Coordinates of C-alpha atoms in Angstrom, one line a residue:
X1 CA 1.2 -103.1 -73.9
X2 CA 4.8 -103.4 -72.2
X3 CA 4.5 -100.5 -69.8
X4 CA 4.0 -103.6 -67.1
X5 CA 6.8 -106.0 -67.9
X6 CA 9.8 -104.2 -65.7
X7 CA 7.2 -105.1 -62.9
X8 CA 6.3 -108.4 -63.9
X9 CA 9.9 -109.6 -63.9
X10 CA 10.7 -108.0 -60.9
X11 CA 7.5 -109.9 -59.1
X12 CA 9.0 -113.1 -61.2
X13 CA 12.8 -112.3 -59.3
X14 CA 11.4 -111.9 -56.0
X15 CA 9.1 -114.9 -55.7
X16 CA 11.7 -117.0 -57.4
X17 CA 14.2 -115.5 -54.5
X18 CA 11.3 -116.2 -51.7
X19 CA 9.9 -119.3 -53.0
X20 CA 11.2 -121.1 -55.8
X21 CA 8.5 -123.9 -55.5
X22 CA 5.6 -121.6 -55.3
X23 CA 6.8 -119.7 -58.8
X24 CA 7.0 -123.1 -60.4
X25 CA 3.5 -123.8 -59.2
X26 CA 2.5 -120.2 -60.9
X27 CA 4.4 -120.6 -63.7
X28 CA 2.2 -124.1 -64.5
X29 CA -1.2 -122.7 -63.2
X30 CA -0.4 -120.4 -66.2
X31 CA 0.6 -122.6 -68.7
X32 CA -2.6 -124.9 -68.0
X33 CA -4.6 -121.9 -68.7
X34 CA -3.2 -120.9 -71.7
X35 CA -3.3 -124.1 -73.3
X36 CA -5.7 -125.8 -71.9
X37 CA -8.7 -123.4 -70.8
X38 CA -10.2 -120.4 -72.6
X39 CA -6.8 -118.3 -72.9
X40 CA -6.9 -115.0 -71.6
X41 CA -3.9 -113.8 -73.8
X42 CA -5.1 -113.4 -77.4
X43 CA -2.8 -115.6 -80.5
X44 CA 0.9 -115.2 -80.5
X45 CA 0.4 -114.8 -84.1
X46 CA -2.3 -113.3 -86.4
X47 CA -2.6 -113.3 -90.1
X48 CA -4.7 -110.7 -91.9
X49 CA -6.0 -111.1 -95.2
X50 CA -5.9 -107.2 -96.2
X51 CA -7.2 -107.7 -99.9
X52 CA -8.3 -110.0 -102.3
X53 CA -7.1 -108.3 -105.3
X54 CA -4.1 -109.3 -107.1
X55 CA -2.0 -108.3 -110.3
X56 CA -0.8 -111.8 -111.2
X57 CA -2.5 -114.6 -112.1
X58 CA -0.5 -117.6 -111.6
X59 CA -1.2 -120.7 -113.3
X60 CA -1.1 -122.8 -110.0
X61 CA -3.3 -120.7 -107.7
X62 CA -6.3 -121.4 -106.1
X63 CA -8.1 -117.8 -106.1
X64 CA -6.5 -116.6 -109.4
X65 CA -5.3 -118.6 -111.5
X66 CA -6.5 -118.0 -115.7
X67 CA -8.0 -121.3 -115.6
X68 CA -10.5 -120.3 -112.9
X69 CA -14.2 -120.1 -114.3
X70 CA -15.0 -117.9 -111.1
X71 CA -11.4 -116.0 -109.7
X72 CA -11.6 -114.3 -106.3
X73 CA -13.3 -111.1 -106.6
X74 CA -10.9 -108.1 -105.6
X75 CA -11.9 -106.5 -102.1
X76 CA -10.1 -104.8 -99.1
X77 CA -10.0 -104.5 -95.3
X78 CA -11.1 -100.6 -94.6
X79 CA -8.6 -99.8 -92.7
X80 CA -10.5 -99.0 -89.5
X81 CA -10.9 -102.3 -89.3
X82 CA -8.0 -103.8 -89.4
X83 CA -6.4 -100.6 -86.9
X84 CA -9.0 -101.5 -84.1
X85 CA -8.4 -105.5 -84.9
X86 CA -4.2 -104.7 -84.8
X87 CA -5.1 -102.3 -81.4
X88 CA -7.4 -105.5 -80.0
X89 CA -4.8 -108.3 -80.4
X90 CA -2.2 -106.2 -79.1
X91 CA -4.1 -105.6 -75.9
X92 CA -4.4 -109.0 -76.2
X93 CA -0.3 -110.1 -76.1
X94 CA -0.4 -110.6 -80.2
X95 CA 3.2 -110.4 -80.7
X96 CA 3.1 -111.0 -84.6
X97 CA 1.1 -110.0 -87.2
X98 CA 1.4 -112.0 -91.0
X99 CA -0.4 -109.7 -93.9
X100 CA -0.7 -112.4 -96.8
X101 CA -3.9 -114.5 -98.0
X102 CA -5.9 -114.8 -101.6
X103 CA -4.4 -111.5 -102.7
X104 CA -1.3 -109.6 -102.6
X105 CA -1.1 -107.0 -99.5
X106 CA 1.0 -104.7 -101.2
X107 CA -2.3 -103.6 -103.2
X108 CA -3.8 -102.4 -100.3
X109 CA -3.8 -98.1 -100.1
X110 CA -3.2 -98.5 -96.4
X111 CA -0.5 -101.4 -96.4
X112 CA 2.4 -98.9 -95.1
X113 CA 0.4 -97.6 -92.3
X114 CA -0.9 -101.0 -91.3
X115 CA 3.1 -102.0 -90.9
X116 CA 4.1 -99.0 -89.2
X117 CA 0.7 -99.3 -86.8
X118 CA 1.7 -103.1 -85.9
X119 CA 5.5 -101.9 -85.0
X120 CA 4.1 -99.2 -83.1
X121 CA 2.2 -101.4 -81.4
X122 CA 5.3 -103.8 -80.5
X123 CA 4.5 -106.2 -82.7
X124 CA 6.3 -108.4 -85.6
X125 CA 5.2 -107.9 -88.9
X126 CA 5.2 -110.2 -91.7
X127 CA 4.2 -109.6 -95.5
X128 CA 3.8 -112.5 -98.3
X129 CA 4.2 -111.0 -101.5
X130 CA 4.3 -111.5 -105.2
X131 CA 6.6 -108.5 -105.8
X132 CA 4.7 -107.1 -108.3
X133 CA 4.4 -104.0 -106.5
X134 CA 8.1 -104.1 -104.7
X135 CA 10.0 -101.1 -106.4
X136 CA 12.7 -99.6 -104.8
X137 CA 10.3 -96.9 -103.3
X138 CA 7.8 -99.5 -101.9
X139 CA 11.1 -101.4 -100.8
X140 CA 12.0 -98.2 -99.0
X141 CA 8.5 -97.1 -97.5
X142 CA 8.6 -100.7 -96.0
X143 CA 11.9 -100.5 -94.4
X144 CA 11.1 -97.2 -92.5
X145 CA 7.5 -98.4 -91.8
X146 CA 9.4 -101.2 -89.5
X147 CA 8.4 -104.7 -91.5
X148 CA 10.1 -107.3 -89.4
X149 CA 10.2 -110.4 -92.4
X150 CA 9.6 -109.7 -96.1
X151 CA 8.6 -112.7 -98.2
X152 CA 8.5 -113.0 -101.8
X153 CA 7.0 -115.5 -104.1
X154 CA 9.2 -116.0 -106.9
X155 CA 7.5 -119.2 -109.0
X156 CA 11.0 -119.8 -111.8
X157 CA 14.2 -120.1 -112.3
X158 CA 14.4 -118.2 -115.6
X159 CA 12.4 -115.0 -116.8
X160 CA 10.9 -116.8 -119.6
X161 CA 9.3 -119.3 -117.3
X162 CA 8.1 -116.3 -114.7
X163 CA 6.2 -114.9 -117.6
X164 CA 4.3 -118.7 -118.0
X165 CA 3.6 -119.0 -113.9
X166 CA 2.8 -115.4 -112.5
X167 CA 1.5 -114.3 -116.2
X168 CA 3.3 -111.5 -115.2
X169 CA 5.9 -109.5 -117.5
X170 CA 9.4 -111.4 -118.1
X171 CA 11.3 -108.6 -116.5
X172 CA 9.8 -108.3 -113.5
X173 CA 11.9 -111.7 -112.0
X174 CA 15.1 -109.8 -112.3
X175 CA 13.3 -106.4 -111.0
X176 CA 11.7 -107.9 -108.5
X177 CA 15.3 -110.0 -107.0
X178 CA 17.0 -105.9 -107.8
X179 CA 14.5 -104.8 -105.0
X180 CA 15.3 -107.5 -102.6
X181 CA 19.0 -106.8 -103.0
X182 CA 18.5 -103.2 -102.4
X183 CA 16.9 -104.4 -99.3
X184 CA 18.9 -106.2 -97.7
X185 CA 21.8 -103.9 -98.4
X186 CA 20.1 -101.0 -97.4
X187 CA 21.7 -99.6 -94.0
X188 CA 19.8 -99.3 -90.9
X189 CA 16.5 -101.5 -89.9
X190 CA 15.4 -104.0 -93.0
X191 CA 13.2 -106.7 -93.1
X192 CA 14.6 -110.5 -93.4
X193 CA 13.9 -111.7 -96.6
X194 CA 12.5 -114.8 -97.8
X195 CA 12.0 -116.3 -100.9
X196 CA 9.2 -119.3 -102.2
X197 CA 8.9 -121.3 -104.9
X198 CA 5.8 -123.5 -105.7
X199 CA 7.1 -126.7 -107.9
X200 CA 5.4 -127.6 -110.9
X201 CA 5.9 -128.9 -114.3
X202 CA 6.6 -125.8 -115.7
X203 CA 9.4 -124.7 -113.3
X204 CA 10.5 -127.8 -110.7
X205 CA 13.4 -128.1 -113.2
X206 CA 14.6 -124.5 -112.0
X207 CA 15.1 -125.0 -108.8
X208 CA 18.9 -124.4 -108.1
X209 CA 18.5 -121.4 -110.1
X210 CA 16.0 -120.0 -107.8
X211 CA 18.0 -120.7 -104.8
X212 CA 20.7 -118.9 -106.8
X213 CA 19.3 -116.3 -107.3
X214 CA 17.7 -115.9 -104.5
X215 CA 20.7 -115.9 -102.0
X216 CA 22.3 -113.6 -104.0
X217 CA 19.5 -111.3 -103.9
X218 CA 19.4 -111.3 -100.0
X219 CA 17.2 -114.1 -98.8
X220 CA 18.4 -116.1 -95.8
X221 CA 15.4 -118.4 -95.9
X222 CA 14.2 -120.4 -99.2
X223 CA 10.6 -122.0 -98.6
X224 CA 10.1 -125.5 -101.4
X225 CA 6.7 -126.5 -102.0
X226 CA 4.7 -128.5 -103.6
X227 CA 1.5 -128.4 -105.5
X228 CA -1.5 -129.0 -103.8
X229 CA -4.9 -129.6 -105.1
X230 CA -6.9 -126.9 -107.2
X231 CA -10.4 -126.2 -108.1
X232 CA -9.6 -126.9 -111.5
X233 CA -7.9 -129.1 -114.4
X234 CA -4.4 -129.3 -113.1
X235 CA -3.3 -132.5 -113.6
X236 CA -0.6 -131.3 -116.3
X237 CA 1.0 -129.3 -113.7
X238 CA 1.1 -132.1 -111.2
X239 CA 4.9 -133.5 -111.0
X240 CA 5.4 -137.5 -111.7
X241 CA 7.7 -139.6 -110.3
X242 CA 10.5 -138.9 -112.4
X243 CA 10.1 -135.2 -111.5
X244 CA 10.0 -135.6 -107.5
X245 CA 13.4 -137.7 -108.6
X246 CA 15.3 -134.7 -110.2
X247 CA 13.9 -132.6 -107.1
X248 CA 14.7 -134.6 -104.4
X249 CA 18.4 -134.3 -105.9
X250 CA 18.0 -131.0 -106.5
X251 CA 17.0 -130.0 -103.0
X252 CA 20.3 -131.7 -101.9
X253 CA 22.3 -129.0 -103.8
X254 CA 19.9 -126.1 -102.7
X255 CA 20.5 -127.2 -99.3
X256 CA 24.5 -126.9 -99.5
X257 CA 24.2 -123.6 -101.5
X258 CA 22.3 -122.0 -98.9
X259 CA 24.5 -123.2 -95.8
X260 CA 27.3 -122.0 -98.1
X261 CA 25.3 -118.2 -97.6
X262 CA 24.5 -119.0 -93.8
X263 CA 20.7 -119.3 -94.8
X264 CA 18.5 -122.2 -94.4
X265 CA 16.1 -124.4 -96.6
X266 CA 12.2 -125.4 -95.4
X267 CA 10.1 -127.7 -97.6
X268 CA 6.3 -128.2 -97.6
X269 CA 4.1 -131.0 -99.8
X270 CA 7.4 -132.6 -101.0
X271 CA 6.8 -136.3 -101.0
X272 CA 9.4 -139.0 -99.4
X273 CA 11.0 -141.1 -101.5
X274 CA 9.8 -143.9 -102.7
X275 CA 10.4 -146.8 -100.5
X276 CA 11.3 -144.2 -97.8
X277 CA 8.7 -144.6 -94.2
X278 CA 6.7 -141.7 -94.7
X279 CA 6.7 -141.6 -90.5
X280 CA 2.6 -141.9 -89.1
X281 CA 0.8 -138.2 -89.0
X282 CA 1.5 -136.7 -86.4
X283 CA -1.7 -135.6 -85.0
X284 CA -2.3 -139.3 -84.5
X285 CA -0.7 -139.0 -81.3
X286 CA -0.8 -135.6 -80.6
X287 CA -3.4 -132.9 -80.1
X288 CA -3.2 -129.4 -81.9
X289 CA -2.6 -126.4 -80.4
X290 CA -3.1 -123.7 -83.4
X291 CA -6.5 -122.5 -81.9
X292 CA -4.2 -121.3 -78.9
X293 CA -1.2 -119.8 -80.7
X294 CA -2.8 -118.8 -84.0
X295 CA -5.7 -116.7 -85.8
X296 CA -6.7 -116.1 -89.5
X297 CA -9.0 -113.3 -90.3
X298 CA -10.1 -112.9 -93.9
X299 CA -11.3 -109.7 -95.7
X300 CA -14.7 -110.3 -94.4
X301 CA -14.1 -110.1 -91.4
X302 CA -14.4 -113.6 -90.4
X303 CA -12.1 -115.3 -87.8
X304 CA -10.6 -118.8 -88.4
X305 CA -9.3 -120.8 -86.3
X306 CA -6.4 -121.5 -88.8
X307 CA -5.5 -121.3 -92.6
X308 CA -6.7 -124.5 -93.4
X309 CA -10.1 -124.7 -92.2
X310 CA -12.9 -123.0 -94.3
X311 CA -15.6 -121.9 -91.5
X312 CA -15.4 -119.1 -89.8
X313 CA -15.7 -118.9 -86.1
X314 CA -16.7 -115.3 -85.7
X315 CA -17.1 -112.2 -87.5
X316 CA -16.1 -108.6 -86.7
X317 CA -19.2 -107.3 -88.7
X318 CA -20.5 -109.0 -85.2
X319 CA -17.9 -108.8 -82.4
X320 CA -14.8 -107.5 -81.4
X321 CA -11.7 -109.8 -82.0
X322 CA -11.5 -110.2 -78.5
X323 CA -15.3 -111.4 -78.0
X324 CA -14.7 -113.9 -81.4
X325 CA -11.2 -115.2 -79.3
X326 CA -13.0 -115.9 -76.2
X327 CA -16.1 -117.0 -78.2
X328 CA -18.1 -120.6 -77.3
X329 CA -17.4 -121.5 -80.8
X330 CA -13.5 -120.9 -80.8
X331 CA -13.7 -122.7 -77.5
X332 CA -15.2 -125.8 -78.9
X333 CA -12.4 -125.8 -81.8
X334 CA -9.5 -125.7 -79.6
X335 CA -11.3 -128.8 -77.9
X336 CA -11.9 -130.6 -81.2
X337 CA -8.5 -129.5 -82.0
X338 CA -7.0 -130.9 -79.0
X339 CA -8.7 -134.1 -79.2
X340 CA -7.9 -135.3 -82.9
X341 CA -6.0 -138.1 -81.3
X342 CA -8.7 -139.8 -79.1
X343 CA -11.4 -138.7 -81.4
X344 CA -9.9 -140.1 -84.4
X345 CA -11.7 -136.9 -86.2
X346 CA -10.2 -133.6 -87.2
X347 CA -12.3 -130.0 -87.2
X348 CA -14.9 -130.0 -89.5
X349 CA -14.1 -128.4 -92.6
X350 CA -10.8 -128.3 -91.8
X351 CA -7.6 -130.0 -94.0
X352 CA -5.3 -131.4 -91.1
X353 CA -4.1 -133.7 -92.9
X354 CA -2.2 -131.8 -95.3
X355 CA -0.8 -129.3 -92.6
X356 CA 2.4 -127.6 -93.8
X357 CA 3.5 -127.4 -90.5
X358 CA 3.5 -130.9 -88.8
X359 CA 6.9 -133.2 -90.6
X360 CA 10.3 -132.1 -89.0
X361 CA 9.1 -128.6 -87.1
X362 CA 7.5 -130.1 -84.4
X363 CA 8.3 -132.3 -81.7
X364 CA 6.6 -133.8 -78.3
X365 CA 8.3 -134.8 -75.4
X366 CA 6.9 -137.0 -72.9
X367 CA 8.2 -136.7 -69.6
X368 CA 7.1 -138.5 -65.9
X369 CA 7.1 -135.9 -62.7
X370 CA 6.7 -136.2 -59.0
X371 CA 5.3 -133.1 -57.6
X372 CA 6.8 -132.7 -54.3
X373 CA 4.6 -130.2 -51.2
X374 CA 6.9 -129.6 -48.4
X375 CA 9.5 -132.2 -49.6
X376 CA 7.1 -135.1 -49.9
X377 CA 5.5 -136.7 -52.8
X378 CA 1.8 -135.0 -53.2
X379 CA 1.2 -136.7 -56.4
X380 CA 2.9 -138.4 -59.7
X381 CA 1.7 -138.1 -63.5
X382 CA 3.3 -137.1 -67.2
X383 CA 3.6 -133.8 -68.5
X384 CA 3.4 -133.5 -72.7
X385 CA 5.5 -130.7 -74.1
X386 CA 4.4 -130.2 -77.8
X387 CA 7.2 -128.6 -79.3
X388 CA 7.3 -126.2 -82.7
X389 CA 10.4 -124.8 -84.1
X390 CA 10.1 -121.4 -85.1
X391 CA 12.9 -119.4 -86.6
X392 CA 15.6 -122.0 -85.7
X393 CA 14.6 -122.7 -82.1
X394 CA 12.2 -124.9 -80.0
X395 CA 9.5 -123.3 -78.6
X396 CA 6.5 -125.2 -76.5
X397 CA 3.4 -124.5 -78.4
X398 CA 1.5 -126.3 -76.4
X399 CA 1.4 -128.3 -72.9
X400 CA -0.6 -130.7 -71.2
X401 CA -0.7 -133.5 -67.6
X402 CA -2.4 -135.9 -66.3
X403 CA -2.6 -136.4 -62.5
X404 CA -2.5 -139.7 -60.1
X405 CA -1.6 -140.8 -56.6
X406 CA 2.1 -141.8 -56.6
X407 CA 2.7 -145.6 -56.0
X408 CA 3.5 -147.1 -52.9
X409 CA 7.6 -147.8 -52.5

């Protein structure tokens, strides 16, 4: 997958040194395809759902929480599958690869080999888990596989109240936060480690001791998040007003405790306070990009075009990864995607509006160009830089231009 890069950059150097203009003109040909046409380079980022089956049940959860009349049945990826899909997006220019979904990866018999396959393959990897199955030799097996970014759902401040969330036993909070430490003190490659929280009434009054606990454990990033809706009776779990009160100034201290540690807070679903401009959603003004940069593919086999949207666009039992990416019905969501601002409508079957990663990670910039041909003005127009800030830094996820005859002077 990188055997050709020394080559590309050295074709980059030499037309930049023969013809600085002409590269520029390359470099936005490209971009314009990429973002704007059927790409030719597959997602940056892929998440595989590698199982449904999970050992917790916890109280909040959409697939298997005890108050579920129907749970998530339990079923895995073969691992065939997912080794030619991990093969196809790297061929592709995939550079990450997120195992999380309705159930927790570490179930799956393959999970180890799927890491080490995606790091062979020169790829990031990324698992969501519940910890359940994180002892100290999984910890280990997952260090030497090459896992890139470990995150960990840990639902409570106190044991007592991890028992009432992940119906899970007390004692596995504290075994579970032993195995992150031995993580990320364990010499030589490690993963960077994460830890989430999901507020509710049972545990939002726990939150500095989760971001205690958490740093001190190893994680550099804490992830706050609210409820969102269920299939079910939830409304006990649902914070009030009073709640969001005690969180908000909560939050405040998490955030200085983790700058204290050098790490960094994100929130998700927390509401502004009241009185506060909620700011207008952002895809009013802005199209989406995610059917460029990003793919989901569930245990069936189906291809989405992201997390929140329920119809699939594809299916492996069908086509390759490849064929579903390039696919006239992934092309027609990146338009619709593209076009939530003029059309005023999102995807169908899609929940844009509660995005988790609109608020402060993105940005667009709006800048005016001449384009000059042999030192004189060949046309004028605006170039759109949607921004997304991923790890700490800006990165364009997305770019668009219009085009017009420059005025008269």
């Amino acid at each position: 997958m990188t055997g050709n890069a020394p080559l590309k950059r050295l074709g980059r150097d030499v037309l930049r040194a023969v013809s600085p203009r002409l590269l520029d003109r390359v470099q936005v040909a490209r971009a314009r395809r990429r973002y704007l046409g059927d790409p030719r380079q597959g997602p940056r980022r892929l998440l595989v759902e590698p199982t449904t089956a999970c050992n917790h049940r916890c109280v909040m959860c959409m697939d298997h929480s005890p108050r579920l009349e129907r749970p998530t049945p339990p079923r895995s990826m073969p691992f065939e599958r997912i080794e030619r899909l991990l093969r196809d997006a790297a061929a592709m220019g995939t550079t990450e690869v997120w195992l999380a979904g309705r159930g927790e990866p570490l179930l799956h018999p393959d999970v180890v080999q799927i890491i080490a396959l995606a790091h062979a393959l020169g790829m990031r990897s990324q698992v969501t888990t519940n910890g359940g199955r994180l002892t100290p030799e999984m910890a280990d097996l997952l260090c030497e596989a090459g896992l890139d970014m470990l995150s960990v759902s840990i639902n409570a401040g106190r044991p007592e109240t991890y028992a009432r969330v992940h119906r899970a036993p007390a004692g596995d909070r504290a075994r579970v936060l032993e195995a992150m430490e031995r993580i990320s003190r364990r010499p030589g490659p490690r993963p960077d480690l994460m830890a989430s929280i999901v507020l509710s009434a049972l545990n939002h009054a726990e939150l500095l001791e989760f971001g205690r606990d958490a740093l001190a454990a190893g994680a550099r990033t804490l992830v706050v998040g609210g409820m969102r809706g269920v299939p079910f009776d939830g409304r006990d779990l649902f914070l009030k007003d009073a709640d969001w009160a005690r969180v908000r100034e909560d939050l405040a201290g998490l955030r200085d405790l983790a700058a204290a540690a050098g790490a960094r807070v994100l929130v998700d679903n927390i509401p502004p306070e009241p009185g506060t401009a909620a700011g207008q959603w952002p895809y009013a003004s802005m199209g989406c990009f995610v059917g460029h940069m990003f793919a989901v593919v569930d245990v069936e086999g189906g291809v989405r075009g992201c997390c929140s949207c329920v119809d699939a666009l594809g299916s492996l039992e069908e086509a390759s990864f490849a064929q579903v990416w390039r696919s006239e019905a992934y092309r027609r969501f990146r338009i619709a995607c593209r076009e939530i601002p003029s059309a005023g409508l999102t995807p169908a079957h899609c929940g844009c509006r509660e995005c988790g990663n609109i608020d402060d990670n993105i940005a667009v910039v709006w800048a005016p160009y001449v384009f000059l041909l042999d030192g004189k003005p060949h046309h004028c127009g605006t170039d759109v830089f949607n921004l997304a800030r991923v790890d700490g830094r800006w990165l364009i996820s997305g770019i668009a231009d219009n085009s017009r005859a420059c005025p008269a002077k």
